[in-house]
mmCIF file of C-alpha atoms in Angstrom:
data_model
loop_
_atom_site.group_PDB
_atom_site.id
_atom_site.type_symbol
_atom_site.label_atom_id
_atom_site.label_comp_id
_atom_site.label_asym_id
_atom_site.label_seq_id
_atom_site.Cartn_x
_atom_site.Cartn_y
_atom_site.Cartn_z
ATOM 1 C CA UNK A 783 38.859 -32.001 -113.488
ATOM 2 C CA UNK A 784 35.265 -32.116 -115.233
ATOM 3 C CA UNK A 785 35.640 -33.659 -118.587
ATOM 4 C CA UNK A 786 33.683 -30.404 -119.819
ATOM 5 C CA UNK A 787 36.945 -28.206 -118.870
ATOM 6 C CA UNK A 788 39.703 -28.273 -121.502
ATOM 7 C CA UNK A 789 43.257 -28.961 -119.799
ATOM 8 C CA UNK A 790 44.447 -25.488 -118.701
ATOM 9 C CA UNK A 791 47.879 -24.597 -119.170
ATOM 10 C CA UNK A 792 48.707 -21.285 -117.326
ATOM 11 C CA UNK A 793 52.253 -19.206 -118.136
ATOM 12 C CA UNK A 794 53.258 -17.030 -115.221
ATOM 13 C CA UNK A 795 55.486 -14.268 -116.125
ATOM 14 C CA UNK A 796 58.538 -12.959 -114.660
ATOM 15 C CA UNK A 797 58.846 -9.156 -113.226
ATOM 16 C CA UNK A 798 60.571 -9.012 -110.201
ATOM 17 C CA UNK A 799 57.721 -7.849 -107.327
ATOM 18 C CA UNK A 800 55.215 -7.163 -109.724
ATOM 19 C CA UNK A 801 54.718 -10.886 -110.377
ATOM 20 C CA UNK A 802 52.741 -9.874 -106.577
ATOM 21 C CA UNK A 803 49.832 -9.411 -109.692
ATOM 22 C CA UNK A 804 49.933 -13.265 -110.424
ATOM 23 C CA UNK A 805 48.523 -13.968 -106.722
ATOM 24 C CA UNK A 806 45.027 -12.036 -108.229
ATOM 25 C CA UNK A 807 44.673 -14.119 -110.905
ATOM 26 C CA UNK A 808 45.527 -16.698 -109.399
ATOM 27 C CA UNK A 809 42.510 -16.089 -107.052
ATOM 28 C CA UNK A 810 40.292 -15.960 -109.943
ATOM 29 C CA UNK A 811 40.794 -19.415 -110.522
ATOM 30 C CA UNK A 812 39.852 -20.555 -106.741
ATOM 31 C CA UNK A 813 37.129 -18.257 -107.399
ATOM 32 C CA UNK A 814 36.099 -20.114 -110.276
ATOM 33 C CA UNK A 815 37.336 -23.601 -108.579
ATOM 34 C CA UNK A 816 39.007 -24.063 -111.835
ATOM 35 C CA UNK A 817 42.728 -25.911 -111.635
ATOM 36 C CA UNK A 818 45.406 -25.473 -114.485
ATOM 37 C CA UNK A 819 46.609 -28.704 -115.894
ATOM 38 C CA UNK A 820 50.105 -27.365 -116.195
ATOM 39 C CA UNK A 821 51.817 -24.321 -114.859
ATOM 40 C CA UNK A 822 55.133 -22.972 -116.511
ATOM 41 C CA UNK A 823 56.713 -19.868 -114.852
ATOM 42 C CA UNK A 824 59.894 -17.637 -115.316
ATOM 43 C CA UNK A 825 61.338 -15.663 -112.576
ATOM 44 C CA UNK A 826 58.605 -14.146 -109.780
ATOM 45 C CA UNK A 827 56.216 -16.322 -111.664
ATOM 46 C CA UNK A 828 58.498 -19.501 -111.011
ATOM 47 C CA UNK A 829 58.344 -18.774 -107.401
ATOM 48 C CA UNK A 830 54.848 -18.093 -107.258
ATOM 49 C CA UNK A 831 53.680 -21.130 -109.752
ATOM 50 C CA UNK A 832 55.715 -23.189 -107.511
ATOM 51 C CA UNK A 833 53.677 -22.389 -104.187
ATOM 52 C CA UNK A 834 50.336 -22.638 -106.232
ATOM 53 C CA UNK A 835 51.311 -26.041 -107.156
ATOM 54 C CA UNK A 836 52.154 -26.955 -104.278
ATOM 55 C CA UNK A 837 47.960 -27.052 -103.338
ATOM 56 C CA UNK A 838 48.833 -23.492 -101.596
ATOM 57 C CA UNK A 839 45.562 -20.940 -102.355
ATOM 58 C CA UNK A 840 46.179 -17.946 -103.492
ATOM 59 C CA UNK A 841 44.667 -16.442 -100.429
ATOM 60 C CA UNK A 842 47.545 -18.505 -98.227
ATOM 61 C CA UNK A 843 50.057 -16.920 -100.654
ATOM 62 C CA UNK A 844 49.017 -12.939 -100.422
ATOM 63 C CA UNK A 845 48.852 -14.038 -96.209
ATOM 64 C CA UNK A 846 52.586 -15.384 -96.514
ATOM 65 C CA UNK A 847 53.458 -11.869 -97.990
ATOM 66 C CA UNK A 848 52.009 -9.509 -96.044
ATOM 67 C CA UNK A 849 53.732 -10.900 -93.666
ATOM 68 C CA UNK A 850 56.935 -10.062 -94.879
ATOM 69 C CA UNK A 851 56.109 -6.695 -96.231
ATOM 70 C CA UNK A 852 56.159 -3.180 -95.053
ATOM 71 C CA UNK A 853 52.461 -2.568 -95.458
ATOM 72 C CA UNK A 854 51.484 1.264 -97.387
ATOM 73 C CA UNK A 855 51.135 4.213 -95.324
ATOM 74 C CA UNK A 856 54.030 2.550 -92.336
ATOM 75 C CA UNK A 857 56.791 5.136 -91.760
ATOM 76 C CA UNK A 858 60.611 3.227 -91.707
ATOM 77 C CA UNK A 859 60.255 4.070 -88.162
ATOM 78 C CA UNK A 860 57.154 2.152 -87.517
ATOM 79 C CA UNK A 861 57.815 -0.648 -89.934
ATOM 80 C CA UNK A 862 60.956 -1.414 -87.618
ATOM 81 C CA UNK A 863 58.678 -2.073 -84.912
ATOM 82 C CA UNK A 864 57.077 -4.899 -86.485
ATOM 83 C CA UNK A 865 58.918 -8.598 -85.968
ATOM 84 C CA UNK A 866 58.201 -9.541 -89.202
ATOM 85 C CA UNK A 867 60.992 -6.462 -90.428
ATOM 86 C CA UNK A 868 63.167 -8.746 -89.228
ATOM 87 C CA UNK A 869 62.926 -11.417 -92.271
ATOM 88 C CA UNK A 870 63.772 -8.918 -94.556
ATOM 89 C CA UNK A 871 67.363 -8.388 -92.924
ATOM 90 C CA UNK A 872 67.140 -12.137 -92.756
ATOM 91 C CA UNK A 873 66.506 -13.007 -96.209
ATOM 92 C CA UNK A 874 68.529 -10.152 -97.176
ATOM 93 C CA UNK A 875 72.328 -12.973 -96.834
ATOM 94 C CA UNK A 876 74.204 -10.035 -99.040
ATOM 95 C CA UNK A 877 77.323 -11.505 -101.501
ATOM 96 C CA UNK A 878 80.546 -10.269 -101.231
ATOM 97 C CA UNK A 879 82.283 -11.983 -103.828
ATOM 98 C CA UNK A 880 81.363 -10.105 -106.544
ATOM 99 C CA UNK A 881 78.982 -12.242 -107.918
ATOM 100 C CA UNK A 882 75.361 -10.539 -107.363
ATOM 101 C CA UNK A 883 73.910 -7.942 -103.994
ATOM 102 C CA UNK A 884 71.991 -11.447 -102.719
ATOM 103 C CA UNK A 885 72.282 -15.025 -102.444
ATOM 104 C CA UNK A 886 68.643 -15.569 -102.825
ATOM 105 C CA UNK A 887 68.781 -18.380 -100.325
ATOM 106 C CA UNK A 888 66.563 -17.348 -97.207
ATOM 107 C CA UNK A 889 64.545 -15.096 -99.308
ATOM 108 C CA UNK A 890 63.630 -18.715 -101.164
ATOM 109 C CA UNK A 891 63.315 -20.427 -97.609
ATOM 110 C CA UNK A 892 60.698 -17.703 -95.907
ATOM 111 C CA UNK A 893 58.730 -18.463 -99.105
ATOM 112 C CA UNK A 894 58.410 -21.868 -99.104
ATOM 113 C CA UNK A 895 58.181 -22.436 -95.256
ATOM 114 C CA UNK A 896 54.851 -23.487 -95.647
ATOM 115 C CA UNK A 897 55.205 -25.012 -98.459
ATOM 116 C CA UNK A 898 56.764 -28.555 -96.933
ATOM 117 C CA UNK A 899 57.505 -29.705 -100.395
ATOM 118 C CA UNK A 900 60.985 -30.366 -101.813
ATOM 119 C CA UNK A 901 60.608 -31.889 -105.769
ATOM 120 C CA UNK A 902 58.691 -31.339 -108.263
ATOM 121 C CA UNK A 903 57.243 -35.198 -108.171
ATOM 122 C CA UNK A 904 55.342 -33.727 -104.810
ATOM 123 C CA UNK A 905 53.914 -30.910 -106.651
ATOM 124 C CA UNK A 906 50.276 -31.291 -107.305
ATOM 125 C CA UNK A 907 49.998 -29.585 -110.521
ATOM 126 C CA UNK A 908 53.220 -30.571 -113.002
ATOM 127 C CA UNK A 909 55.224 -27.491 -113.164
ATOM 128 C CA UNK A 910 57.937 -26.070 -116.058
ATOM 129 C CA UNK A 911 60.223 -23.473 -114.608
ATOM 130 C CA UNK A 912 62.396 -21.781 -117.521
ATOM 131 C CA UNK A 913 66.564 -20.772 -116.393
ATOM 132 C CA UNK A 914 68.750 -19.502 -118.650
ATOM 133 C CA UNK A 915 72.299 -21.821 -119.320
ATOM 134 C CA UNK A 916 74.913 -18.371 -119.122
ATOM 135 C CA UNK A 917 77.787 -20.101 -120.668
ATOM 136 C CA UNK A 918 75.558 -21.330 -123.834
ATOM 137 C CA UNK A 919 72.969 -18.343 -123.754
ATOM 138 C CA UNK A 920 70.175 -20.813 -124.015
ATOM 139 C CA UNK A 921 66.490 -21.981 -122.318
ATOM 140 C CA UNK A 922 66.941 -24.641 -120.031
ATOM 141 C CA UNK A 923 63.161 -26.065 -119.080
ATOM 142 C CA UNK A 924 63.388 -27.791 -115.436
ATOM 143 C CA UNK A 925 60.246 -30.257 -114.897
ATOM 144 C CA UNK A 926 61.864 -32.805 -112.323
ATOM 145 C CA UNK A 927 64.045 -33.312 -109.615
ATOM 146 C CA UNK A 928 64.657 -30.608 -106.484
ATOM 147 C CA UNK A 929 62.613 -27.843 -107.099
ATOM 148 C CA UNK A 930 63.922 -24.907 -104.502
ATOM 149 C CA UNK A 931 67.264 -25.225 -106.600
ATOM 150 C CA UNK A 932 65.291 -24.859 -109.752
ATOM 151 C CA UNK A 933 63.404 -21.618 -108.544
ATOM 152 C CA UNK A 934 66.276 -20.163 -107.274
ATOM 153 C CA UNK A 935 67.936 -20.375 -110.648
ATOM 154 C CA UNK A 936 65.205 -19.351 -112.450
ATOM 155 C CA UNK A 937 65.459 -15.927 -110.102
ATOM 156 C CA UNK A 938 68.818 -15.635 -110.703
ATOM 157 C CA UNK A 939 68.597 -12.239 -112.275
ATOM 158 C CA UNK A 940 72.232 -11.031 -112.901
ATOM 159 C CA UNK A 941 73.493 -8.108 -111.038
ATOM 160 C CA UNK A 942 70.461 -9.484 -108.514
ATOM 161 C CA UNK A 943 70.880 -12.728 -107.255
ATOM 162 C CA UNK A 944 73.684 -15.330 -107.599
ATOM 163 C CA UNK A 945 73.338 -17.545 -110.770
ATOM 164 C CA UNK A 946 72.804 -21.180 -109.205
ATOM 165 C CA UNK A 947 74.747 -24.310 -110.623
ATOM 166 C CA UNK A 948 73.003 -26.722 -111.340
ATOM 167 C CA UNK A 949 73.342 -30.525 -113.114
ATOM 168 C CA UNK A 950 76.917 -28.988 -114.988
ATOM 169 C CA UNK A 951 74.894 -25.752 -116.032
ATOM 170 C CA UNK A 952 75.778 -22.441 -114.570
ATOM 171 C CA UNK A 953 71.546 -20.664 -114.257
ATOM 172 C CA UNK A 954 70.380 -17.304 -114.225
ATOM 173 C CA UNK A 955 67.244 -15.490 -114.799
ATOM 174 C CA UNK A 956 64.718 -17.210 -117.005
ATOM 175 C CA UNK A 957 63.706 -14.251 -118.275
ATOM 176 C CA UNK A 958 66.516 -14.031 -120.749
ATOM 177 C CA UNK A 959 65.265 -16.309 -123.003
ATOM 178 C CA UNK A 960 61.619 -17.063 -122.255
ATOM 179 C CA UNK A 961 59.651 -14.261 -119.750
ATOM 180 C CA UNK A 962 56.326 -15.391 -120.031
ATOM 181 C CA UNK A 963 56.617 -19.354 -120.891
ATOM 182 C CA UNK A 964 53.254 -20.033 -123.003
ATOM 183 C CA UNK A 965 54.790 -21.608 -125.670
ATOM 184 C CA UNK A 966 55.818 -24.548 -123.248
ATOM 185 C CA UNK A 967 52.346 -25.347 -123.096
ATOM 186 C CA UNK A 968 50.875 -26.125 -126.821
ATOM 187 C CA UNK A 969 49.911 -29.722 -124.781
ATOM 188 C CA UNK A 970 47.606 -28.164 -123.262
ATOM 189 C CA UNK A 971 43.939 -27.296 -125.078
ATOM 190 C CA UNK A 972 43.548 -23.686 -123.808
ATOM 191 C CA UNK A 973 46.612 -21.549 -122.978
ATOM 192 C CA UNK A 974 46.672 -18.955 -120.781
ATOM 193 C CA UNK A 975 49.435 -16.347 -120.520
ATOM 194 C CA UNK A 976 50.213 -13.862 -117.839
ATOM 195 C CA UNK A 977 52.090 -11.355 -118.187
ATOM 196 C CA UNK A 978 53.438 -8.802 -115.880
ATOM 197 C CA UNK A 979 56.090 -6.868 -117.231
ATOM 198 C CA UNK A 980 53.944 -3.618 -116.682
ATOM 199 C CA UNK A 981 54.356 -0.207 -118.458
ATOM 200 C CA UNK A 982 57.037 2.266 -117.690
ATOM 201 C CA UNK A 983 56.053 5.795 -116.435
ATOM 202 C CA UNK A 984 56.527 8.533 -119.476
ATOM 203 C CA UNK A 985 59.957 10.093 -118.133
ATOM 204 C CA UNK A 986 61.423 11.006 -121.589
ATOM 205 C CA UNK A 987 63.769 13.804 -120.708
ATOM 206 C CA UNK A 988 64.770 12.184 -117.321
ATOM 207 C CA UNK A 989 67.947 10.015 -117.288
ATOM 208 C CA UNK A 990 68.406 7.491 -115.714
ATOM 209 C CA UNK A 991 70.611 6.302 -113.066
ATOM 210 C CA UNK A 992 72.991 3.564 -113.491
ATOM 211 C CA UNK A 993 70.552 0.767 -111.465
ATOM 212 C CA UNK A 994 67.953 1.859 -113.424
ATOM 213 C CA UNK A 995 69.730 1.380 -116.788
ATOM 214 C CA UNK A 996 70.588 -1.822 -116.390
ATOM 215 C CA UNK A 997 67.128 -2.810 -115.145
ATOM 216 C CA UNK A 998 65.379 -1.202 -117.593
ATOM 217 C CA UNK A 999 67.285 -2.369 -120.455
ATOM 218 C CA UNK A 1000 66.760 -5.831 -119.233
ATOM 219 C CA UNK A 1001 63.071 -5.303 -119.108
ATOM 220 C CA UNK A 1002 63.319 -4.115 -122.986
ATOM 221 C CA UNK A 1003 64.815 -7.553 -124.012
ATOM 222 C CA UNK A 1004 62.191 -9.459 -122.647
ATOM 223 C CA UNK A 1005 59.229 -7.498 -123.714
ATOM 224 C CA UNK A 1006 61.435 -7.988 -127.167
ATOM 225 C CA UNK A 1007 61.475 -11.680 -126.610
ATOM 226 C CA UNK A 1008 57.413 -11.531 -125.660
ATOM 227 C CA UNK A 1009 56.546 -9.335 -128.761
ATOM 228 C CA UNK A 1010 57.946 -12.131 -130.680
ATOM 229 C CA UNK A 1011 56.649 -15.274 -129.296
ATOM 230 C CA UNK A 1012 53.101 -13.418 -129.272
ATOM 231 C CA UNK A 1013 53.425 -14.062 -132.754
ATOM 232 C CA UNK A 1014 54.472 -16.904 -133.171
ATOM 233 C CA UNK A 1015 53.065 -18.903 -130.377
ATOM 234 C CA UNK A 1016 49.905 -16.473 -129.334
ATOM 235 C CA UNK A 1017 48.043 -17.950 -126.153
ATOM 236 C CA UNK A 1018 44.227 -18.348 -126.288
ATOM 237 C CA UNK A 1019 44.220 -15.767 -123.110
ATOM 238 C CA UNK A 1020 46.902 -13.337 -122.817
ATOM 239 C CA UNK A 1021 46.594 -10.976 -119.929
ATOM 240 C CA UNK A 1022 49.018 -8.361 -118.936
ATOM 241 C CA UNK A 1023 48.069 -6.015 -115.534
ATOM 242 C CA UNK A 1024 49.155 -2.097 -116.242
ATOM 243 C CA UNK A 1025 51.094 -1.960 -113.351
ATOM 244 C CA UNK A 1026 53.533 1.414 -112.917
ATOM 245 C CA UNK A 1027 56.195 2.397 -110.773
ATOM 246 C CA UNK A 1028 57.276 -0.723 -109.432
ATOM 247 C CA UNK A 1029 60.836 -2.015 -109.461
ATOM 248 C CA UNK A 1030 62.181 -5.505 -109.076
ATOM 249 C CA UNK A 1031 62.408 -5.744 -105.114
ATOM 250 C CA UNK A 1032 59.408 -3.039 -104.543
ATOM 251 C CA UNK A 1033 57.672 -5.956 -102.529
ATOM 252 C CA UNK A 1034 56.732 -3.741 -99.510
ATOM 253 C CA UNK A 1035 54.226 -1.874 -102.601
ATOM 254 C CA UNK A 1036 52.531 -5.247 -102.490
ATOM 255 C CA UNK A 1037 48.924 -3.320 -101.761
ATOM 256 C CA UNK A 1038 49.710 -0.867 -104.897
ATOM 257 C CA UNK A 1039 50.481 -3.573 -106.974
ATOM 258 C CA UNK A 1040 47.041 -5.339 -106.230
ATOM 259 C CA UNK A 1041 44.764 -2.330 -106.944
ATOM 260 C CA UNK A 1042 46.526 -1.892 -110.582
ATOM 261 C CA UNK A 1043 46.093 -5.429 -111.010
ATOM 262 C CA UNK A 1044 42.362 -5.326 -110.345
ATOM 263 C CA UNK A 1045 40.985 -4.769 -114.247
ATOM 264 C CA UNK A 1046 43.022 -7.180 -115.378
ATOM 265 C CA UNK A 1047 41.571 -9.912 -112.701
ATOM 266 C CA UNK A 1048 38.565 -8.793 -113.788
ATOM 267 C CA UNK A 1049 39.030 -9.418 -117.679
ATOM 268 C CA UNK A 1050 40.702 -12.906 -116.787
ATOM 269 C CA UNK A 1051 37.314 -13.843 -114.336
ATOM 270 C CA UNK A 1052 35.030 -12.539 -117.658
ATOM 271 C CA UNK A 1053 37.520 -14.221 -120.354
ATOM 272 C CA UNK A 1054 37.059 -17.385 -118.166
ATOM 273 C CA UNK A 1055 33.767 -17.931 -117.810
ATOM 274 C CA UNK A 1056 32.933 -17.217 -121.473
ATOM 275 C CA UNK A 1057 35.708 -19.670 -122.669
ATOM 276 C CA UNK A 1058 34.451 -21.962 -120.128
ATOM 277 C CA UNK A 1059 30.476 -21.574 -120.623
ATOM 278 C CA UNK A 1060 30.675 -21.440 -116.639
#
């Protein structure tokens, strides 16, 4: 890195398949051939900090998904058609024990097929990924060691995925106690914090059903836990896409989710190069 550029620490957020927003801003620093010193990620943005640091463009990253997505405008008819239809009922390894509707394991794999990188000592950017210790309802912050296990745990929403037990600890979702990890990055001269939460559609007379409940109270927590750490750790960038009507495994609405991300790519690129004087 230029010794004009300030170390770059970048905080991806977690949101389920709106994190899909992270891969364009993530493009906006290829664009800008600028790379983060550190990346710290909860959740989606665990998964998709971990395939940046891996030396994966962003570009490579949106490919890897639209391959595994039903693109807009396919009928279920057609989208059974394709091959690639087939991952999801791969990745899909349901749990029947009680525990959570998916392992998480395969959908993990088909990610990081490409990838060819097992620890986080092969990364080439240092990564943080933030879990959440159930049993002592506090942050754990995993920096070494495997990293698919790490991921996986920091995934592990409840309900969701299977909580992953790791070194003694049993793991779930990151986003419990840290969704948007900037404060794990005051080493770092300029912090930048993504956010992708999104904004819930105005349905104040509708109620909701029971999936939705649970999900949505979830989502209240952490944009609690954000409010707070705004405050008293505020980034030097904090971006947050308006993205709408996307739930946690809405990954076939990948396209939607990039055109609602758009203005907030833009403000990062502009925020960016007048930080940067580039």
């Amino acid at each position: 890195m230029s010794p004009n550029i300030p170390k770059i620490g970048l905080a991806l957020g977690g949101g389920g398949a709106k994190g899909l927003a992270h891969l364009a801003m993530l493009e906006v620093f290829d664009d800008l051939n600028i790379k983060p010193h550190c990346i710290a990620g909860t959740s989606i943005g665990a998964i998709m900090g971990a395939l940046y640091a891996s030396g994966l463009k962003a570009s490579q990253i949106r490919e890897g998904v639209q391959r595994m997505v039903i693109s807009r405008g396919d009928s279920f008819k057609e989208a059974l058609k394709k091959k690639d239809v087939l991952k999801w009922i791969q990745f899909m390894d349901l749990e029947f024990k009680g525990h959570a509707f998916f392992k998480g394991d395969r959908f993990i794999d088909f990610l990081f097929s490409a990838m060819h990188i097992k620890t986080f000592e092969d990364l080439d950017i240092p990564l943080r990924i933030v879990a959440t210790d159930f049993w002592a309802s506090e942050q754990v912050v995993l920096e070494s060691g495997d990293l698919l296990p790490a991921v996986k745990a920091s995934m592990g929403l409840p309900g969701v995925f299977t909580p992953v037990t790791l070194n003694g600890r049993v793991l779930i979702d990151g986003g419990g106690v840290n969704p948007v990890p900037h404060d794990l990055l005051l080493d770092c001269d300029l912090v930048i914090a993504i956010d992708v939460m999104g904004t819930p559609k105005e349905e104040s007379t509708k109620m909701p059903y029971l999936f939705r409940a649970v999900l949505t109270t979830f989502d209240i927590m952490q944009n609690s836990i954000i409010k707070e750490k705004l405050i008293k750790n505020p980034p030097h960038i904090y971006i947050k896409p308006q993205i709408q009507g996307v739930d946690i495994l809405d990954f076939y609405k990948a396209d939607d989710i990039y055109v609602q991300a758009a203005p907030a790519q833009k403000a990062l690129r502009e925020q960016l190069t007048q930080v940067l004087s580039l």
